[in-house]
Coordinates of C-alpha atoms in Angstrom, one line a residue:
Chain A
M82 CA 42.1 59.9 -4.9
D83 CA 42.3 62.9 -7.2
W84 CA 42.4 62.6 -10.9
I85 CA 45.2 64.1 -13.0
V86 CA 44.1 62.6 -16.2
Q87 CA 40.7 61.0 -16.2
P88 CA 40.0 57.9 -18.3
M89 CA 37.5 59.6 -20.4
A90 CA 39.8 62.5 -21.1
A91 CA 42.6 60.3 -22.1
F92 CA 42.7 59.0 -25.6
D93 CA 40.6 55.9 -25.6
A94 CA 41.9 52.4 -26.3
Y95 CA 43.4 52.4 -29.7
G96 CA 42.5 55.6 -31.6
A97 CA 39.8 56.6 -33.9
D98 CA 40.2 53.5 -36.0
G99 CA 40.3 51.3 -32.9
D100 CA 37.6 49.8 -31.0
G101 CA 34.6 51.7 -32.2
A102 CA 34.0 53.5 -29.0
D103 CA 35.4 56.9 -29.7
T104 CA 35.8 59.5 -27.0
A105 CA 35.3 63.2 -27.6
A106 CA 39.0 63.4 -27.8
E107 CA 39.1 61.1 -30.7
D108 CA 36.3 62.9 -32.4
N109 CA 38.4 66.1 -32.1
C110 CA 41.5 64.4 -33.3
A111 CA 42.7 65.9 -36.6
C112 CA 44.4 62.8 -37.8
R113 CA 41.4 60.5 -37.2
G114 CA 43.8 57.7 -36.5
G115 CA 44.6 57.4 -40.1
L116 CA 48.3 57.3 -40.1
T117 CA 50.0 54.0 -40.6
Y118 CA 51.9 53.6 -37.4
Q119 CA 51.4 56.0 -34.6
C120 CA 48.5 58.2 -33.8
Q121 CA 49.7 60.2 -30.9
C122 CA 46.7 61.8 -29.4
T123 CA 46.2 62.7 -25.8
G124 CA 42.8 64.1 -25.9
G125 CA 42.2 67.6 -24.5
L126 CA 45.4 67.7 -22.5
V127 CA 48.1 68.1 -25.1
T128 CA 47.9 69.0 -28.7
C129 CA 47.3 66.2 -31.1
T130 CA 50.3 65.1 -33.0
C131 CA 50.2 62.5 -35.7
V132 CA 53.4 60.7 -36.4
G133 CA 53.9 58.6 -39.5
G134 CA 56.4 56.0 -38.5
L135 CA 58.3 56.2 -41.7
G136 CA 57.4 59.7 -42.8
S137 CA 60.0 61.0 -45.2
Chain B
M88 CA 36.4 44.0 -2.2
S89 CA 37.8 40.5 -2.2
E90 CA 36.6 40.1 -5.8
Y91 CA 38.9 42.9 -7.0
C92 CA 42.7 43.2 -7.2
A93 CA 45.1 45.9 -8.4
S94 CA 45.7 46.0 -12.1
R95 CA 48.9 44.5 -13.5
Y96 CA 49.1 47.6 -15.7
N97 CA 49.3 50.1 -12.8
H98 CA 52.5 52.1 -12.5
Y99 CA 53.2 53.8 -9.2
L100 CA 55.4 56.9 -9.2
K101 CA 56.5 59.1 -6.3
H102 CA 56.5 62.8 -7.3
G103 CA 56.7 65.9 -5.2
G104 CA 55.9 63.9 -2.1
S105 CA 52.7 62.4 -3.6
W106 CA 52.0 59.0 -5.0
I107 CA 50.8 58.9 -8.6
V108 CA 49.2 55.9 -10.2
Y109 CA 49.1 55.5 -14.0
N110 CA 47.2 52.7 -15.7
A111 CA 48.1 51.6 -19.2
V112 CA 44.7 50.3 -20.0
S113 CA 42.6 53.3 -19.1
N114 CA 45.5 55.7 -19.9
A115 CA 44.5 57.6 -16.8
T116 CA 46.5 59.0 -13.9
A117 CA 45.5 59.9 -10.4
I118 CA 47.0 61.0 -7.1
L119 CA 46.8 58.4 -4.3
S120 CA 46.8 58.7 -0.6
E121 CA 49.7 56.9 1.1
G122 CA 47.2 54.3 2.5
D123 CA 45.5 53.5 -0.8
C124 CA 48.8 53.3 -2.6
A125 CA 50.2 50.9 0.0
I126 CA 47.1 48.7 -0.5
L127 CA 47.3 48.7 -4.3
R128 CA 51.1 48.3 -4.4
G129 CA 50.7 45.2 -2.2
R130 CA 48.7 43.7 -5.0
K131 CA 46.5 42.1 -2.4
E132 CA 43.5 40.4 -3.7
N133 CA 41.7 41.6 -0.6
L134 CA 41.6 45.4 -1.1
A135 CA 39.7 46.1 2.1
G136 CA 40.8 49.4 3.4
L137 CA 40.5 51.4 0.2
A138 CA 38.4 54.5 0.8
D139 CA 34.8 53.4 0.0
A140 CA 34.1 56.7 -1.8
D141 CA 37.0 56.0 -4.2
V142 CA 36.3 52.5 -5.1
R143 CA 34.0 53.4 -8.1
E144 CA 36.7 55.7 -9.3
F145 CA 39.4 53.1 -8.9
K146 CA 37.3 50.8 -11.1
R147 CA 36.8 53.6 -13.7
G148 CA 40.5 54.1 -13.9
N149 CA 41.1 50.4 -14.2
F150 CA 43.3 50.7 -11.2
I151 CA 41.4 47.8 -9.7
V152 CA 40.0 45.0 -11.8
P153 CA 38.0 41.8 -11.1
A154 CA 40.3 39.3 -9.5
D155 CA 39.4 36.6 -12.0
L156 CA 40.1 38.8 -15.1
D157 CA 43.0 37.7 -17.2
E158 CA 44.2 41.2 -18.2
V159 CA 46.6 40.0 -20.8
E160 CA 43.8 38.2 -22.6
A161 CA 41.7 41.3 -22.3
V162 CA 44.5 43.2 -24.1
R163 CA 44.7 40.5 -26.7
L164 CA 41.0 40.9 -27.3
K165 CA 41.5 44.6 -27.8
L166 CA 44.3 44.0 -30.3
N167 CA 42.1 41.6 -32.2
Q168 CA 39.3 44.1 -32.3
I169 CA 41.7 46.5 -33.9
R170 CA 43.1 43.9 -36.3
Y171 CA 39.7 43.0 -37.5
S172 CA 38.0 46.4 -37.2
S173 CA 35.6 47.4 -39.9
R174 CA 35.6 51.0 -38.9
T175 CA 38.1 52.6 -41.3
L176 CA 39.8 51.4 -44.4
S177 CA 43.3 52.8 -44.2
L178 CA 45.1 53.4 -47.5
T179 CA 48.6 54.8 -48.0
I180 CA 48.7 55.7 -51.6
V181 CA 52.0 56.2 -53.5
P182 CA 51.0 57.8 -56.8
T183 CA 54.7 57.9 -58.0
M184 CA 58.1 56.8 -56.9
G185 CA 59.5 59.9 -58.5
C186 CA 60.9 62.6 -56.2
N187 CA 62.8 65.9 -56.7
F188 CA 64.8 65.4 -53.5
A189 CA 67.8 63.2 -52.9
C190 CA 67.6 62.7 -49.1
S191 CA 70.7 61.1 -47.6
Y192 CA 68.6 58.6 -45.5
C193 CA 65.8 57.8 -48.0
Y194 CA 65.0 54.1 -47.6
E195 CA 63.0 53.6 -50.8
P196 CA 64.6 51.8 -53.7
Q197 CA 65.0 54.0 -56.8
G198 CA 61.9 53.4 -58.9
S199 CA 60.3 54.7 -62.0
S200 CA 59.2 58.3 -61.9
D201 CA 56.1 57.3 -63.8
W202 CA 52.8 58.3 -62.3
M203 CA 49.7 56.3 -61.6
T204 CA 47.6 56.2 -64.7
P205 CA 43.9 57.2 -64.8
E206 CA 43.1 53.5 -65.4
T207 CA 44.9 52.6 -62.2
E208 CA 43.2 55.4 -60.4
D209 CA 39.9 53.8 -61.4
A210 CA 41.0 50.4 -60.2
V211 CA 42.1 51.9 -56.8
A212 CA 38.7 53.6 -56.4
D213 CA 37.0 50.3 -57.3
F214 CA 39.2 48.4 -54.8
A215 CA 38.2 50.9 -52.1
K216 CA 34.5 50.7 -53.0
N217 CA 34.6 46.9 -53.0
Q218 CA 36.4 46.8 -49.6
I219 CA 33.8 49.1 -48.1
A220 CA 31.0 47.0 -49.4
R221 CA 32.5 43.7 -48.4
C222 CA 33.8 44.7 -45.0
G223 CA 31.4 47.4 -44.0
Y224 CA 34.0 50.1 -43.4
K225 CA 32.4 53.3 -42.2
G226 CA 35.1 55.4 -43.5
V227 CA 38.2 55.6 -45.7
N228 CA 41.4 57.4 -44.6
V229 CA 44.1 58.1 -47.1
T230 CA 47.7 59.0 -46.5
W231 CA 49.3 60.4 -49.6
F232 CA 52.9 59.3 -49.8
G233 CA 55.6 58.9 -52.3
G234 CA 58.0 59.6 -53.9
E235 CA 56.7 63.1 -53.8
P236 CA 53.0 63.1 -54.3
L237 CA 52.7 66.8 -54.8
L238 CA 55.0 67.0 -57.8
K239 CA 51.9 66.3 -59.8
P240 CA 49.0 67.3 -57.6
E241 CA 46.5 66.7 -60.5
V242 CA 46.9 63.0 -59.8
V243 CA 46.1 63.5 -56.1
Y244 CA 43.1 65.6 -57.0
S245 CA 41.8 63.1 -59.6
L246 CA 42.1 60.1 -57.4
S247 CA 40.7 62.0 -54.5
R248 CA 37.6 62.8 -56.6
K249 CA 37.2 59.1 -57.5
L250 CA 37.7 57.9 -53.9
M251 CA 35.3 60.5 -52.5
R252 CA 32.7 59.5 -55.0
A253 CA 33.1 55.8 -54.1
C254 CA 32.8 56.7 -50.4
K255 CA 29.7 58.8 -51.1
E256 CA 28.1 55.9 -53.0
E257 CA 28.8 53.5 -50.1
K258 CA 27.8 56.1 -47.5
A259 CA 31.3 56.1 -45.9
S260 CA 33.3 59.1 -44.7
Y261 CA 36.5 60.2 -46.3
S262 CA 39.6 61.9 -44.8
A263 CA 43.2 62.3 -45.9
M264 CA 46.6 63.8 -45.1
V265 CA 49.7 64.2 -47.2
V266 CA 53.3 63.4 -46.4
T267 CA 55.2 65.9 -48.6
N268 CA 58.6 67.4 -48.9
G269 CA 56.9 70.8 -49.2
A270 CA 58.9 72.0 -52.2
T271 CA 55.9 72.6 -54.5
L272 CA 53.3 73.9 -52.0
N273 CA 51.3 77.0 -52.9
N274 CA 48.1 78.6 -51.9
T275 CA 46.1 77.2 -54.8
M276 CA 47.3 73.7 -54.0
A277 CA 46.4 74.1 -50.3
R278 CA 42.9 75.2 -51.1
R279 CA 42.4 72.4 -53.5
L280 CA 43.8 69.8 -51.1
R281 CA 41.4 71.0 -48.4
R282 CA 38.6 70.6 -50.9
Y283 CA 39.7 67.1 -51.5
G284 CA 39.5 66.1 -47.9
V285 CA 43.1 66.7 -46.8
S286 CA 43.1 67.7 -43.2
H287 CA 46.8 68.4 -42.9
L288 CA 50.2 68.1 -44.3
Q289 CA 53.4 66.6 -42.9
V290 CA 56.5 68.4 -44.0
T291 CA 60.1 67.5 -43.0
I292 CA 62.7 70.1 -42.1
D293 CA 65.8 68.7 -40.6
G294 CA 67.5 71.8 -39.1
P295 CA 68.7 75.2 -40.2
R296 CA 69.5 75.8 -43.8
A297 CA 73.0 74.3 -44.0
V298 CA 71.9 71.1 -42.1
H299 CA 68.7 70.6 -44.0
D300 CA 70.2 71.2 -47.4
M301 CA 72.9 68.7 -46.7
R302 CA 70.4 66.0 -45.6
R303 CA 67.5 66.8 -47.9
P304 CA 68.8 68.5 -51.0
F305 CA 67.0 68.9 -54.3
R306 CA 68.2 66.4 -56.9
D307 CA 69.5 69.5 -58.7
P308 CA 71.3 71.1 -55.7
S309 CA 71.7 74.5 -57.2
Q310 CA 68.8 75.7 -55.1
S311 CA 68.3 75.6 -51.3
S312 CA 65.5 73.2 -50.5
F313 CA 65.3 74.8 -47.1
D314 CA 64.6 78.2 -48.5
T315 CA 62.0 76.8 -50.8
I316 CA 60.2 74.9 -48.1
V317 CA 60.3 77.7 -45.5
R318 CA 58.9 80.1 -48.1
N319 CA 56.1 77.6 -49.0
V320 CA 55.2 76.8 -45.4
E321 CA 55.0 80.6 -44.8
R322 CA 52.6 80.9 -47.7
V323 CA 50.2 78.1 -46.9
R324 CA 50.2 77.4 -43.2
E325 CA 47.1 79.6 -42.7
R326 CA 45.2 77.6 -45.3
I327 CA 46.1 74.1 -44.2
P328 CA 47.5 72.7 -40.9
I329 CA 51.1 71.6 -41.2
Q330 CA 53.1 69.4 -38.9
I331 CA 56.9 69.7 -39.1
R332 CA 58.8 66.5 -38.8
I333 CA 62.5 66.8 -37.8
N334 CA 64.4 63.6 -38.5
I335 CA 67.3 63.4 -36.1
D336 CA 70.5 61.4 -35.8
K337 CA 74.0 62.0 -34.4
T338 CA 74.8 64.5 -37.1
N339 CA 72.0 67.1 -36.6
L340 CA 70.5 66.8 -33.1
D341 CA 72.6 69.6 -31.8
R342 CA 71.3 71.9 -34.5
V343 CA 67.6 71.3 -34.0
F344 CA 67.0 74.3 -31.7
E345 CA 68.2 76.6 -34.4
L346 CA 65.3 75.4 -36.5
V347 CA 62.8 75.6 -33.6
D348 CA 63.9 79.1 -32.7
M349 CA 63.5 80.1 -36.3
M350 CA 60.0 78.7 -36.3
R351 CA 59.2 80.6 -33.2
A352 CA 60.6 83.8 -34.6
K353 CA 58.5 83.4 -37.7
G354 CA 55.3 82.9 -35.6
W355 CA 54.8 79.3 -36.7
L356 CA 54.4 77.9 -33.2
T357 CA 51.6 80.1 -31.8
G358 CA 48.1 81.1 -32.7
E359 CA 45.3 79.5 -34.6
H360 CA 47.6 78.3 -37.4
A361 CA 50.4 77.0 -35.3
C362 CA 52.5 74.2 -36.7
A363 CA 53.1 71.2 -34.5
F364 CA 56.5 69.6 -34.7
Y365 CA 58.1 66.5 -33.5
L366 CA 61.4 64.5 -33.7
G367 CA 61.5 61.6 -36.1
Y368 CA 63.7 58.6 -35.8
T369 CA 66.2 58.1 -38.6
R370 CA 67.1 54.5 -39.1
V371 CA 68.2 52.0 -41.8
W372 CA 64.7 50.8 -42.8
T373 CA 66.0 49.1 -45.9
P374 CA 69.5 48.3 -47.4
V375 CA 69.1 51.2 -49.7
C376 CA 70.2 53.6 -46.9
A377 CA 72.7 51.2 -45.2
S378 CA 75.4 53.8 -45.5
I379 CA 73.9 56.0 -42.8
S380 CA 74.0 53.3 -40.1
S381 CA 77.0 54.8 -38.3
Q382 CA 75.3 58.1 -37.9
C383 CA 72.0 56.7 -36.6
F384 CA 71.1 56.6 -32.9
S385 CA 70.1 53.3 -31.4
F386 CA 66.4 53.4 -30.6
G387 CA 67.3 53.8 -26.9
E388 CA 69.6 56.7 -27.7
F389 CA 66.9 58.3 -29.8
L390 CA 64.4 58.0 -26.9
D391 CA 66.9 59.6 -24.5
A392 CA 67.6 62.4 -27.1
E393 CA 63.9 63.0 -27.4
I394 CA 63.5 63.3 -23.6
Q395 CA 66.5 65.7 -23.3
F396 CA 65.0 67.7 -26.2
Q397 CA 61.7 68.0 -24.2
V398 CA 63.6 69.1 -21.1
D399 CA 65.5 71.7 -23.1
M400 CA 62.2 72.9 -24.6
I401 CA 60.7 73.5 -21.2
A402 CA 63.9 75.3 -20.1
R403 CA 63.7 77.5 -23.2
G404 CA 60.1 78.4 -22.6
Y405 CA 58.5 76.1 -25.2
K406 CA 55.6 73.7 -24.4
P407 CA 56.6 70.3 -25.7
T408 CA 54.0 67.9 -26.8
N409 CA 53.8 64.1 -26.6
L410 CA 54.6 64.1 -22.9
Y411 CA 51.7 61.9 -21.9
P412 CA 51.4 58.2 -22.8
R413 CA 49.4 57.6 -25.8
K414 CA 47.5 54.6 -26.9
E415 CA 49.2 53.4 -30.0
A416 CA 47.1 51.5 -32.5
L417 CA 48.3 48.2 -33.7
C418 CA 50.0 49.2 -36.9
S419 CA 47.7 48.9 -39.9
A420 CA 50.3 46.7 -41.5
A421 CA 49.2 44.0 -39.0
C422 CA 45.5 44.8 -39.6
M423 CA 43.0 43.6 -42.1
N424 CA 42.0 47.2 -43.0
G425 CA 45.5 48.5 -43.9
F426 CA 47.0 48.6 -47.4
V427 CA 49.8 50.5 -49.1
V428 CA 49.0 51.1 -52.8
G429 CA 51.9 51.6 -55.3
P430 CA 51.8 53.5 -58.5
E431 CA 50.8 50.5 -60.6
G432 CA 48.1 49.4 -58.2
E433 CA 50.3 46.9 -56.4
L434 CA 49.5 46.3 -52.8
Y435 CA 51.9 46.2 -49.8
K436 CA 51.3 46.0 -46.1
C437 CA 54.2 48.2 -44.9
W438 CA 55.6 51.5 -46.0
S439 CA 59.1 50.1 -45.9
D440 CA 58.2 47.6 -48.5
V441 CA 57.2 50.1 -51.2
N442 CA 58.9 49.3 -54.5
N443 CA 60.3 46.0 -53.1
P444 CA 58.9 43.2 -55.2
E445 CA 59.2 40.8 -52.3
G446 CA 56.7 42.9 -50.3
V447 CA 53.9 42.9 -52.8
I448 CA 50.8 41.1 -51.5
G449 CA 48.5 41.6 -54.5
N450 CA 47.1 44.2 -56.8
V451 CA 44.0 46.4 -56.6
R452 CA 42.8 44.7 -59.8
E453 CA 42.8 41.2 -58.4
P454 CA 40.9 39.5 -55.6
L455 CA 42.9 39.4 -52.4
T456 CA 44.2 36.0 -51.5
T457 CA 45.7 34.7 -48.3
T458 CA 49.4 34.2 -49.0
S459 CA 52.4 33.7 -46.7
R460 CA 53.3 37.3 -47.3
V461 CA 49.9 38.4 -46.0
L462 CA 50.0 36.0 -43.1
K463 CA 53.4 37.3 -42.1
W464 CA 51.7 40.5 -41.1
L465 CA 48.3 39.4 -40.0
S466 CA 49.6 36.6 -37.8
Y467 CA 51.8 39.0 -35.9
D468 CA 50.8 38.6 -32.3
P469 CA 53.2 40.2 -29.8
I470 CA 51.5 38.5 -26.9
E471 CA 51.9 35.0 -28.4
Q472 CA 55.3 35.5 -30.0
S473 CA 57.2 37.5 -27.4
S474 CA 57.4 36.8 -23.7
S475 CA 58.7 40.2 -23.1
C476 CA 55.6 41.7 -24.6
R477 CA 53.3 39.3 -22.8
D478 CA 54.8 40.3 -19.5
C479 CA 55.2 44.0 -20.2
G480 CA 53.4 46.6 -18.1
V481 CA 52.9 49.0 -21.0
L482 CA 51.7 46.4 -23.5
P483 CA 48.2 48.2 -23.7
I484 CA 49.8 51.4 -24.9
C485 CA 52.5 49.8 -27.1
A486 CA 50.6 47.1 -28.9
G487 CA 53.9 45.4 -29.6
G488 CA 55.6 48.3 -31.4
C489 CA 56.5 48.4 -35.1
P490 CA 55.6 45.0 -36.6
A491 CA 58.2 45.5 -39.3
V492 CA 60.9 45.6 -36.7
A493 CA 59.4 43.1 -34.3
I494 CA 58.7 40.4 -36.9
D495 CA 62.2 40.5 -38.1
Q496 CA 63.6 40.3 -34.6
I497 CA 61.4 37.4 -33.7
R498 CA 62.3 35.6 -36.9
T499 CA 66.0 35.9 -36.1
G500 CA 65.6 35.0 -32.5
G501 CA 66.5 38.4 -31.2
R502 CA 65.0 40.6 -28.6
I503 CA 62.3 43.0 -29.6
T504 CA 63.8 46.5 -29.5
S505 CA 61.0 48.6 -30.9
C506 CA 59.3 48.9 -27.5
S507 CA 57.3 51.9 -26.4
P508 CA 59.5 54.6 -24.7
W509 CA 57.1 54.3 -21.8
K510 CA 58.5 50.8 -21.0
T511 CA 62.0 52.0 -20.2
R512 CA 61.5 55.7 -19.6
M513 CA 58.3 56.0 -17.7
R514 CA 59.9 57.8 -14.8
K515 CA 61.5 60.6 -16.8
K516 CA 58.7 61.0 -19.2
M517 CA 55.9 61.1 -16.6
D518 CA 58.0 63.5 -14.5
L519 CA 58.2 65.9 -17.5
F520 CA 54.5 65.6 -18.0
L521 CA 53.8 66.4 -14.4
I522 CA 56.1 69.4 -14.4
Q523 CA 54.7 70.8 -17.6
S524 CA 51.2 70.2 -16.4
A525 CA 52.0 72.2 -13.3
A526 CA 53.2 75.0 -15.4
N527 CA 50.0 75.0 -17.3
R528 CA 47.7 77.0 -15.1
S529 CA 44.8 76.4 -17.3
E530 CA 44.7 72.9 -16.0
P531 CA 44.0 73.5 -12.4
S532 CA 43.7 69.8 -11.5
H533 CA 47.3 69.5 -12.5
S534 CA 48.7 72.5 -10.8
Q535 CA 47.2 71.7 -7.5
L536 CA 49.7 68.9 -7.1
L537 CA 52.9 70.0 -8.5
P538 CA 55.8 72.4 -7.8
T539 CA 55.6 75.3 -10.2
D540 CA 59.2 76.2 -10.0
A541 CA 60.3 72.9 -11.2
V542 CA 61.1 73.8 -14.8
D543 CA 64.8 72.8 -14.3
S544 CA 63.9 69.8 -12.2
A545 CA 63.7 67.1 -14.8
E546 CA 65.8 65.1 -12.4
V547 CA 63.3 65.4 -9.6
P548 CA 63.4 61.9 -8.2
V549 CA 60.4 59.9 -9.2
E550 CA 60.1 56.4 -8.1
V551 CA 58.5 53.9 -10.4
C552 CA 57.4 50.7 -8.9

């Protein structure tokens, strides 16, 4: 088996305001999981993009 | 290995002659040998035959789980951890309903253009402080929203000071971002916002000038809002990170690349101060904007449009984001720690309720009580209330989708349609991710696997099992 995205590199369970076990990816996440609906972070693989579900 | 079985949240994809497995709990992806894939796909409880050296890694990726583990209940536990998390108090603050724009799709009921008073600011800060003390929050995260919060930035500065002081006294961290139309941005404002804990701004531009000005005009349309915003973003983007939101529907999708090309030409998309951008879904959130329904995509159409946009981006030499599955938090509307605060200190759970009296759940000046309006949100449990969620293979990364949509659909006996795009479009989206990863030579673990000449091969057949 070869990893493409390792579990630790992937954004952990539910974002920086999630389960209290932040990965390094979460710590580096600009949005800190603060937006109301979606925190779209994929760790070190892709740039962090925060999406407010109802952003005007 | 008899005590382990393949996870129900595994997704198997055939790509470029290799088998790929993605797991929605760990959010990890790996390449499998034919033999290992056959064993996992068989969902045999006896996994004898898996390469011994890989077993630990299979466990780490959650590709195999203890046979007696109820994985759905494990997801429910996670969702409940989020729902009752004491990590971060999440406040969306609406300091005014006033706005200098007249967007065609605005969903907010017309409200007073009065601003939050200093007395209400004090009450909001006290509310935050009491919440931190009572619930043990380790941080406060604020999203400034409106109306247009930066029409009168002094209010944002003033309340930021009060909130930061409250956090300091309670030894909690503070962070913030602003959703703004960008019309009043300037360098001084950007500097001050950074000083007041604002990490970044979200600014919406819906296309080139003619398109944007049609959709998001000033209330006084004698000026181009597009020209104003573009000038302001140019000025401040090196001082504060900016994300560009592009709201799309049937009327402007075909013009989006004119905007993207302009951003590239202006240097907005590269370098240390690059702006991120993404497509937003335009929909009828409230009856206020019912007139736009015919121009809106269905959610499925939007997802397809987004995928096609990403394909086109790759073909045009851009590097699209959001290609990999992301873990989406349970919306803060369905969590104990999330509140929307209106200009008079009234509290809501959901952004779409702002200025709707029926959505008010309390006021920052009063003790919070458990009412039916509160329970409507906090009792939202996709696993309990929707069999399609309970049985869904991407539940761990979807968390039931938008509660505002799902609650309404459950109430009316309908089928939930706010599902994660990964539920129905896993094949296409993962394919794009793999192709883009292959193109990114800085990620050698990706490029080992994938064809590098596959930019136009979004239709590379990928099987999802």
